[in-house]
Structure formats: structure tokens, C-alpha cells
Amino acid sequence: MDVHVAEARRTTATVLKQWSLPEVPAEDARLVVSELVSNAIIHGSGDVRLRLRHDDRELRIRVTDDSTAPARRRRASAAGLGGRGLHLVACLSLRWGVADGGRTTYAVIPTLTEAPPCRRTTQSRTEPTC
């Protein structure tokens, strides 16, 4: 598992550097990629595929595997090792979700204009506390 996650992080870092993405969204994106790829490896099945796309406002991250069981947030116990990944994804993303019948989990990272919930100085009442 670690080899695939490390490879995904390296590939993401290389691509984002080529795209000249600022450091804060690039760092957030690397963490989101790590969490989504880890989740796909642990809970999914088959090959794990990563796609990155961006425009002036946002970076879209898509991780796909062959499982139709959609990713879902779990409540992490104080002693447990799992259950925090999608919470981090939610905190660092403008939005995240599941598509393709549960096979793809995606996240959208702001690149310039709007900070995700954990990077804002004031929080909305409807957004998760990070």
C-alpha cells in the first residue's frame, strides 16, 4: 500500500509543480491524494487510478477503483487508527463526493480564490469543524 500512495503523492507533486500551483493548495492536494488513494487501496478493489484536472479556480482530484461500495465518512475512535481520512478530505476541499456508481471518489481543492473550510479565518455554521 505505501508504495502506491507514495507514488501517487510524487506524481501529484510533479504535476502540480509543472502547473505552477501555489504551495498551499498543492500541499492540500498532496494530502487529499494520499487519503483518497489509501482509501481506495484499503477499501476498494482492482487497480487504483488517479486523475487530476485544474483551471484558474480549482483542482479536481478523482480516484477510481473497481469497487461499487461508495466511500463514506466514519467516526474515528480515540484509540483507532482509521476513520479520519475522509474527514481531512472534507476539511481541505471545497467539496467532495462519490461518482460512477461508487467507483470514483472526488475532491475539489480551491487554487486561488476561495479557501477551504480549514483555511478560512471564519467558519460557516453549516461546515464541519476541523
GROMACS .gro file of N, CA and C in nm:
model
  390
    1MET      N    1   0.082  -0.119   0.000
    1MET     CA    2   0.000   0.000   0.000
    1MET      C    3   0.086   0.126   0.000
    2ASP      N    4   0.186   0.135   0.083
    2ASP     CA    5   0.266   0.257   0.094
    2ASP      C    6   0.333   0.295  -0.037
    3VAL      N    7   0.375   0.196  -0.115
    3VAL     CA    8   0.441   0.225  -0.242
    3VAL      C    9   0.345   0.298  -0.335
    4HIS      N   10   0.221   0.252  -0.345
    4HIS     CA   11   0.123   0.315  -0.432
    4HIS      C   12   0.090   0.456  -0.386
    5VAL      N   13   0.074   0.474  -0.257
    5VAL     CA   14   0.041   0.606  -0.202
    5VAL      C   15   0.158   0.701  -0.223
    6ALA      N   16   0.279   0.655  -0.196
    6ALA     CA   17   0.398   0.740  -0.216
    6ALA      C   18   0.413   0.776  -0.363
    7GLU      N   19   0.389   0.682  -0.450
    7GLU     CA   20   0.398   0.709  -0.594
    7GLU      C   21   0.293   0.811  -0.637
    8ALA      N   22   0.172   0.798  -0.585
    8ALA     CA   23   0.065   0.894  -0.617
    8ALA      C   24   0.101   1.034  -0.568
    9ARG      N   25   0.158   1.042  -0.447
    9ARG     CA   26   0.199   1.173  -0.394
    9ARG      C   27   0.310   1.235  -0.480
   10ARG      N   28   0.408   1.154  -0.519
   10ARG     CA   29   0.518   1.205  -0.602
   10ARG      C   30   0.467   1.252  -0.738
   11THR      N   31   0.382   1.172  -0.799
   11THR     CA   32   0.326   1.209  -0.928
   11THR      C   33   0.245   1.338  -0.916
   12THR      N   34   0.165   1.347  -0.813
   12THR     CA   35   0.085   1.468  -0.790
   12THR      C   36   0.175   1.589  -0.771
   13ALA      N   37   0.277   1.575  -0.688
   13ALA     CA   38   0.370   1.687  -0.664
   13ALA      C   39   0.436   1.732  -0.794
   14THR      N   40   0.477   1.638  -0.876
   14THR     CA   41   0.542   1.671  -1.003
   14THR      C   42   0.446   1.745  -1.096
   15VAL      N   43   0.325   1.694  -1.110
   15VAL     CA   44   0.227   1.757  -1.199
   15VAL      C   45   0.190   1.896  -1.148
   16LEU      N   46   0.167   1.910  -1.020
   16LEU     CA   47   0.128   2.041  -0.966
   16LEU      C   48   0.240   2.143  -0.977
   17LYS      N   49   0.364   2.097  -0.967
   17LYS     CA   50   0.477   2.186  -0.987
   17LYS      C   51   0.483   2.232  -1.133
   18GLN      N   52   0.461   2.139  -1.226
   18GLN     CA   53   0.457   2.175  -1.368
   18GLN      C   54   0.346   2.275  -1.398
   19TRP      N   55   0.235   2.263  -1.326
   19TRP     CA   56   0.123   2.355  -1.344
   19TRP      C   57   0.142   2.486  -1.267
   20SER      N   58   0.251   2.498  -1.191
   20SER     CA   59   0.280   2.617  -1.110
   20SER      C   60   0.170   2.648  -1.009
   21LEU      N   61   0.115   2.544  -0.949
   21LEU     CA   62   0.013   2.563  -0.846
   21LEU      C   63   0.079   2.619  -0.720
   22PRO      N   64   0.018   2.719  -0.654
   22PRO     CA   65   0.076   2.773  -0.531
   22PRO      C   66   0.094   2.664  -0.424
   23GLU      N   67   0.184   2.687  -0.330
   23GLU     CA   68   0.223   2.585  -0.233
   23GLU      C   69   0.108   2.538  -0.143
   24VAL      N   70   0.025   2.629  -0.093
   24VAL     CA   71  -0.081   2.587  -0.001
   24VAL      C   72  -0.181   2.493  -0.069
   25PRO      N   73  -0.238   2.527  -0.184
   25PRO     CA   74  -0.327   2.429  -0.244
   25PRO      C   75  -0.255   2.301  -0.289
   26ALA      N   76  -0.128   2.314  -0.328
   26ALA     CA   77  -0.052   2.195  -0.369
   26ALA      C   78  -0.032   2.101  -0.249
   27GLU      N   79  -0.002   2.158  -0.134
   27GLU     CA   80   0.015   2.076  -0.013
   27GLU      C   81  -0.117   2.009   0.025
   28ASP      N   82  -0.226   2.085   0.020
   28ASP     CA   83  -0.357   2.028   0.048
   28ASP      C   84  -0.389   1.916  -0.050
   29ALA      N   85  -0.359   1.937  -0.177
   29ALA     CA   86  -0.387   1.838  -0.280
   29ALA      C   87  -0.307   1.710  -0.256
   30ARG      N   88  -0.181   1.722  -0.219
   30ARG     CA   89  -0.100   1.602  -0.192
   30ARG      C   90  -0.159   1.520  -0.077
   31LEU      N   91  -0.206   1.588   0.027
   31LEU     CA   92  -0.267   1.517   0.139
   31LEU      C   93  -0.399   1.452   0.097
   32VAL      N   94  -0.480   1.523   0.021
   32VAL     CA   95  -0.607   1.466  -0.026
   32VAL      C   96  -0.581   1.345  -0.115
   33VAL      N   97  -0.484   1.355  -0.205
   33VAL     CA   98  -0.450   1.241  -0.290
   33VAL      C   99  -0.408   1.122  -0.204
   34SER      N  100  -0.324   1.145  -0.105
   34SER     CA  101  -0.280   1.037  -0.016
   34SER      C  102  -0.399   0.969   0.050
   35GLU      N  103  -0.491   1.048   0.101
   35GLU     CA  104  -0.607   0.991   0.171
   35GLU      C  105  -0.699   0.916   0.076
   36LEU      N  106  -0.727   0.973  -0.041
   36LEU     CA  107  -0.817   0.906  -0.134
   36LEU      C  108  -0.756   0.778  -0.192
   37VAL      N  109  -0.627   0.782  -0.224
   37VAL     CA  110  -0.561   0.662  -0.276
   37VAL      C  111  -0.552   0.555  -0.168
   38SER      N  112  -0.517   0.594  -0.046
   38SER     CA  113  -0.514   0.497   0.065
   38SER      C  114  -0.650   0.432   0.084
   39ASN      N  115  -0.755   0.514   0.082
   39ASN     CA  116  -0.890   0.463   0.098
   39ASN      C  117  -0.925   0.362  -0.012
   40ALA      N  118  -0.889   0.394  -0.136
   40ALA     CA  119  -0.918   0.305  -0.248
   40ALA      C  120  -0.842   0.174  -0.235
   41ILE      N  121  -0.719   0.181  -0.190
   41ILE     CA  122  -0.638   0.059  -0.174
   41ILE      C  123  -0.692  -0.028  -0.061
   42ILE      N  124  -0.726   0.034   0.051
   42ILE     CA  125  -0.772  -0.042   0.168
   42ILE      C  126  -0.914  -0.094   0.150
   43HIS      N  127  -1.004  -0.010   0.101
   43HIS     CA  128  -1.146  -0.045   0.098
   43HIS      C  129  -1.199  -0.082  -0.041
   44GLY      N  130  -1.122  -0.051  -0.145
   44GLY     CA  131  -1.167  -0.076  -0.282
   44GLY      C  132  -1.118  -0.210  -0.334
   45SER      N  133  -1.122  -0.222  -0.466
   45SER     CA  134  -1.071  -0.343  -0.530
   45SER      C  135  -1.018  -0.309  -0.668
   46GLY      N  136  -0.931  -0.394  -0.719
   46GLY     CA  137  -0.875  -0.375  -0.853
   46GLY      C  138  -0.773  -0.263  -0.856
   47ASP      N  139  -0.743  -0.219  -0.977
   47ASP     CA  140  -0.646  -0.111  -0.997
   47ASP      C  141  -0.701   0.022  -0.946
   48VAL      N  142  -0.612   0.103  -0.894
   48VAL     CA  143  -0.648   0.236  -0.846
   48VAL      C  144  -0.595   0.337  -0.948
   49ARG      N  145  -0.685   0.423  -0.995
   49ARG     CA  146  -0.648   0.523  -1.096
   49ARG      C  147  -0.668   0.663  -1.039
   50LEU      N  148  -0.574   0.751  -1.068
   50LEU     CA  149  -0.575   0.889  -1.019
   50LEU      C  150  -0.583   0.983  -1.138
   51ARG      N  151  -0.673   1.080  -1.133
   51ARG     CA  152  -0.682   1.184  -1.235
   51ARG      C  153  -0.683   1.320  -1.170
   52LEU      N  154  -0.607   1.412  -1.228
   52LEU     CA  155  -0.601   1.550  -1.180
   52LEU      C  156  -0.638   1.642  -1.296
   53ARG      N  157  -0.721   1.741  -1.268
   53ARG     CA  158  -0.754   1.845  -1.366
   53ARG      C  159  -0.763   1.976  -1.292
   54HIS      N  160  -0.728   2.084  -1.361
   54HIS     CA  161  -0.739   2.213  -1.294
   54HIS      C  162  -0.775   2.323  -1.393
   55ASP      N  163  -0.825   2.432  -1.336
   55ASP     CA  164  -0.845   2.555  -1.411
   55ASP      C  165  -0.799   2.668  -1.319
   56ASP      N  166  -0.836   2.789  -1.349
   56ASP     CA  167  -0.789   2.903  -1.270
   56ASP      C  168  -0.842   2.905  -1.127
   57ARG      N  169  -0.952   2.836  -1.100
   57ARG     CA  170  -1.014   2.842  -0.969
   57ARG      C  171  -1.000   2.717  -0.884
   58GLU      N  172  -0.992   2.601  -0.948
   58GLU     CA  173  -0.994   2.479  -0.868
   58GLU      C  174  -0.919   2.363  -0.933
   59LEU      N  175  -0.878   2.273  -0.846
   59LEU     CA  176  -0.813   2.148  -0.885
   59LEU      C  177  -0.910   2.036  -0.852
   60ARG      N  178  -0.937   1.951  -0.950
   60ARG     CA  179  -1.027   1.838  -0.930
   60ARG      C  180  -0.945   1.709  -0.925
   61ILE      N  181  -0.963   1.636  -0.817
   61ILE     CA  182  -0.891   1.510  -0.793
   61ILE      C  183  -0.994   1.398  -0.799
   62ARG      N  184  -0.965   1.296  -0.879
   62ARG     CA  185  -1.055   1.180  -0.890
   62ARG      C  186  -0.973   1.053  -0.871
   63VAL      N  187  -1.017   0.969  -0.780
   63VAL     CA  188  -0.952   0.839  -0.756
   63VAL      C  189  -1.058   0.733  -0.781
   64THR      N  190  -1.026   0.641  -0.871
   64THR     CA  191  -1.121   0.538  -0.913
   64THR      C  192  -1.063   0.400  -0.888
   65ASP      N  193  -1.149   0.308  -0.843
   65ASP     CA  194  -1.113   0.167  -0.834
   65ASP      C  195  -1.232   0.087  -0.885
   66ASP      N  196  -1.230  -0.043  -0.873
   66ASP     CA  197  -1.335  -0.127  -0.929
   66ASP      C  198  -1.448  -0.159  -0.833
   67SER      N  199  -1.440  -0.115  -0.710
   67SER     CA  200  -1.544  -0.143  -0.612
   67SER      C  201  -1.664  -0.049  -0.632
   68THR      N  202  -1.784  -0.104  -0.615
   68THR     CA  203  -1.904  -0.020  -0.623
   68THR      C  204  -1.950   0.026  -0.485
   69ALA      N  205  -1.877  -0.012  -0.381
   69ALA     CA  206  -1.910   0.036  -0.246
   69ALA      C  207  -1.857   0.179  -0.231
   70PRO      N  208  -1.946   0.277  -0.216
   70PRO     CA  209  -1.900   0.416  -0.211
   70PRO      C  210  -1.822   0.448  -0.083
   71ALA      N  211  -1.727   0.539  -0.098
   71ALA     CA  212  -1.654   0.586   0.020
   71ALA      C  213  -1.752   0.659   0.112
   72ARG      N  214  -1.731   0.644   0.240
   72ARG     CA  215  -1.816   0.714   0.336
   72ARG      C  216  -1.734   0.752   0.458
   73ARG      N  217  -1.772   0.865   0.515
   73ARG     CA  218  -1.702   0.909   0.636
   73ARG      C  219  -1.743   0.821   0.752
   74ARG      N  220  -1.644   0.789   0.835
   74ARG     CA  221  -1.668   0.709   0.956
   74ARG      C  222  -1.628   0.793   1.075
   75ARG      N  223  -1.683   0.761   1.187
   75ARG     CA  224  -1.643   0.827   1.310
   75ARG      C  225  -1.521   0.754   1.365
   76ALA      N  226  -1.415   0.828   1.387
   76ALA     CA  227  -1.292   0.769   1.438
   76ALA      C  228  -1.297   0.761   1.590
   77SER      N  229  -1.251   0.649   1.642
   77SER     CA  230  -1.241   0.638   1.787
   77SER      C  231  -1.109   0.700   1.831
   78ALA      N  232  -1.100   0.736   1.956
   78ALA     CA  233  -0.979   0.798   2.009
   78ALA      C  234  -0.858   0.707   1.994
   79ALA      N  235  -0.878   0.577   2.008
   79ALA     CA  236  -0.768   0.483   2.000
   79ALA      C  237  -0.750   0.423   1.861
   80GLY      N  238  -0.849   0.440   1.774
   80GLY     CA  239  -0.844   0.379   1.642
   80GLY      C  240  -0.748   0.447   1.547
   81LEU      N  241  -0.697   0.370   1.452
   81LEU     CA  242  -0.604   0.425   1.353
   81LEU      C  243  -0.676   0.477   1.230
   82GLY      N  244  -0.797   0.432   1.204
   82GLY     CA  245  -0.868   0.471   1.083
   82GLY      C  246  -0.984   0.564   1.112
   83GLY      N  247  -1.050   0.605   1.003
   83GLY     CA  248  -1.170   0.685   1.017
   83GLY      C  249  -1.151   0.834   1.008
   84ARG      N  250  -1.029   0.880   0.983
   84ARG     CA  251  -1.003   1.023   0.977
   84ARG      C  252  -0.979   1.077   0.837
   85GLY      N  253  -0.951   0.989   0.742
   85GLY     CA  254  -0.911   1.030   0.608
   85GLY      C  255  -1.014   1.116   0.537
   86LEU      N  256  -1.138   1.070   0.530
   86LEU     CA  257  -1.239   1.148   0.459
   86LEU      C  258  -1.278   1.274   0.535
   87HIS      N  259  -1.258   1.274   0.666
   87HIS     CA  260  -1.279   1.398   0.742
   87HIS      C  261  -1.175   1.502   0.697
   88LEU      N  262  -1.050   1.460   0.683
   88LEU     CA  263  -0.946   1.550   0.634
   88LEU      C  264  -0.978   1.598   0.492
   89VAL      N  265  -1.022   1.507   0.408
   89VAL     CA  266  -1.058   1.544   0.271
   89VAL      C  267  -1.169   1.649   0.274
   90ALA      N  268  -1.270   1.629   0.356
   90ALA     CA  269  -1.380   1.726   0.366
   90ALA      C  270  -1.332   1.862   0.415
   91CYS      N  271  -1.239   1.861   0.508
   91CYS     CA  272  -1.188   1.987   0.562
   91CYS      C  273  -1.101   2.064   0.464
   92LEU      N  274  -1.028   1.995   0.380
   92LEU     CA  275  -0.935   2.060   0.288
   92LEU      C  276  -0.996   2.090   0.152
   93SER      N  277  -1.116   2.041   0.128
   93SER     CA  278  -1.179   2.055  -0.003
   93SER      C  279  -1.296   2.153   0.002
   94LEU      N  280  -1.323   2.213  -0.114
   94LEU     CA  281  -1.446   2.290  -0.126
   94LEU      C  282  -1.566   2.195  -0.123
   95ARG      N  283  -1.546   2.079  -0.188
   95ARG     CA  284  -1.649   1.976  -0.187
   95ARG      C  285  -1.582   1.842  -0.222
   96TRP      N  286  -1.648   1.735  -0.183
   96TRP     CA  287  -1.601   1.602  -0.218
   96TRP      C  288  -1.724   1.514  -0.232
   97GLY      N  289  -1.708   1.400  -0.295
   97GLY     CA  290  -1.821   1.310  -0.310
   97GLY      C  291  -1.782   1.184  -0.383
   98VAL      N  292  -1.885   1.111  -0.422
   98VAL     CA  293  -1.868   0.981  -0.489
   98VAL      C  294  -1.944   0.987  -0.620
   99ALA      N  295  -1.887   0.928  -0.724
   99ALA     CA  296  -1.949   0.925  -0.857
   99ALA      C  297  -1.929   0.788  -0.919
  100ASP      N  298  -1.978   0.771  -1.039
  100ASP     CA  299  -1.959   0.647  -1.116
  100ASP      C  300  -2.007   0.524  -1.040
  101GLY      N  301  -2.123   0.533  -0.979
  101GLY     CA  302  -2.179   0.417  -0.908
  101GLY      C  303  -2.096   0.372  -0.790
  102GLY      N  304  -2.023   0.463  -0.727
  102GLY     CA  305  -1.941   0.430  -0.610
  102GLY      C  306  -1.795   0.402  -0.644
  103ARG      N  307  -1.761   0.396  -0.771
  103ARG     CA  308  -1.624   0.361  -0.811
  103ARG      C  309  -1.525   0.476  -0.797
  104THR      N  310  -1.574   0.599  -0.806
  104THR     CA  311  -1.485   0.715  -0.802
  104THR      C  312  -1.516   0.802  -0.681
  105THR      N  313  -1.413   0.841  -0.611
  105THR     CA  314  -1.424   0.941  -0.506
  105THR      C  315  -1.349   1.064  -0.555
  106TYR      N  316  -1.413   1.180  -0.543
  106TYR     CA  317  -1.350   1.302  -0.594
  106TYR      C  318  -1.345   1.409  -0.486
  107ALA      N  319  -1.255   1.503  -0.507
  107ALA     CA  320  -1.245   1.620  -0.420
  107ALA      C  321  -1.206   1.738  -0.506
  108VAL      N  322  -1.252   1.856  -0.466
  108VAL     CA  323  -1.222   1.979  -0.537
  108VAL      C  324  -1.149   2.071  -0.441
  109ILE      N  325  -1.027   2.108  -0.479
  109ILE     CA  326  -0.941   2.195  -0.399
  109ILE      C  327  -0.940   2.333  -0.465
  110PRO      N  328  -0.962   2.440  -0.388
  110PRO     CA  329  -0.952   2.573  -0.447
  110PRO      C  330  -0.806   2.605  -0.479
  111THR      N  331  -0.782   2.668  -0.592
  111THR     CA  332  -0.643   2.700  -0.629
  111THR      C  333  -0.607   2.845  -0.601
  112LEU      N  334  -0.703   2.936  -0.611
  112LEU     CA  335  -0.669   3.077  -0.591
  112LEU      C  336  -0.772   3.155  -0.511
  113THR      N  337  -0.900   3.141  -0.541
  113THR     CA  338  -0.997   3.238  -0.496
  113THR      C  339  -1.062   3.209  -0.361
  114GLU      N  340  -1.096   3.086  -0.332
  114GLU     CA  341  -1.170   3.056  -0.210
  114GLU      C  342  -1.096   2.952  -0.127
  115ALA      N  343  -1.076   2.982   0.000
  115ALA     CA  344  -1.008   2.888   0.089
  115ALA      C  345  -1.105   2.780   0.134
  116PRO      N  346  -1.058   2.656   0.151
  116PRO     CA  347  -1.143   2.552   0.205
  116PRO      C  348  -1.175   2.581   0.352
  117PRO      N  349  -1.271   2.509   0.411
  117PRO     CA  350  -1.314   2.539   0.547
  117PRO      C  351  -1.203   2.549   0.649
  118CYS      N  352  -1.102   2.462   0.645
  118CYS     CA  353  -0.997   2.465   0.747
  118CYS      C  354  -0.899   2.580   0.729
  119ARG      N  355  -0.898   2.643   0.615
  119ARG     CA  356  -0.806   2.752   0.589
  119ARG      C  357  -0.872   2.889   0.603
  120ARG      N  358  -1.002   2.891   0.629
  120ARG     CA  359  -1.073   3.018   0.643
  120ARG      C  360  -1.052   3.074   0.783
  121THR      N  361  -1.057   3.205   0.794
  121THR     CA  362  -1.044   3.267   0.926
  121THR      C  363  -1.177   3.266   1.000
  122THR      N  364  -1.289   3.259   0.928
  122THR     CA  365  -1.420   3.246   0.990
  122THR      C  366  -1.488   3.126   0.929
  123GLN      N  367  -1.562   3.053   1.010
  123GLN     CA  368  -1.628   2.930   0.966
  123GLN      C  369  -1.776   2.953   0.943
  124SER      N  370  -1.830   2.887   0.844
  124SER     CA  371  -1.973   2.884   0.822
  124SER      C  372  -2.035   2.791   0.925
  125ARG      N  373  -2.159   2.816   0.962
  125ARG     CA  374  -2.225   2.730   1.059
  125ARG      C  375  -2.258   2.592   1.004
  126THR      N  376  -2.263   2.580   0.871
  126THR     CA  377  -2.300   2.452   0.810
  126THR      C  378  -2.182   2.364   0.778
  127GLU      N  379  -2.062   2.413   0.792
  127GLU     CA  380  -1.945   2.335   0.753
  127GLU      C  381  -1.885   2.264   0.875
  128PRO      N  382  -1.815   2.155   0.850
  128PRO     CA  383  -1.759   2.078   0.962
  128PRO      C  384  -1.649   2.157   1.033
  129THR      N  385  -1.640   2.134   1.162
  129THR     CA  386  -1.529   2.191   1.238
  129THR      C  387  -1.410   2.101   1.221
  130CYS      N  388  -1.297   2.158   1.186
  130CYS     CA  389  -1.179   2.077   1.155
  130CYS      C  390  -1.077   2.086   1.265
   0.00000   0.00000   0.00000
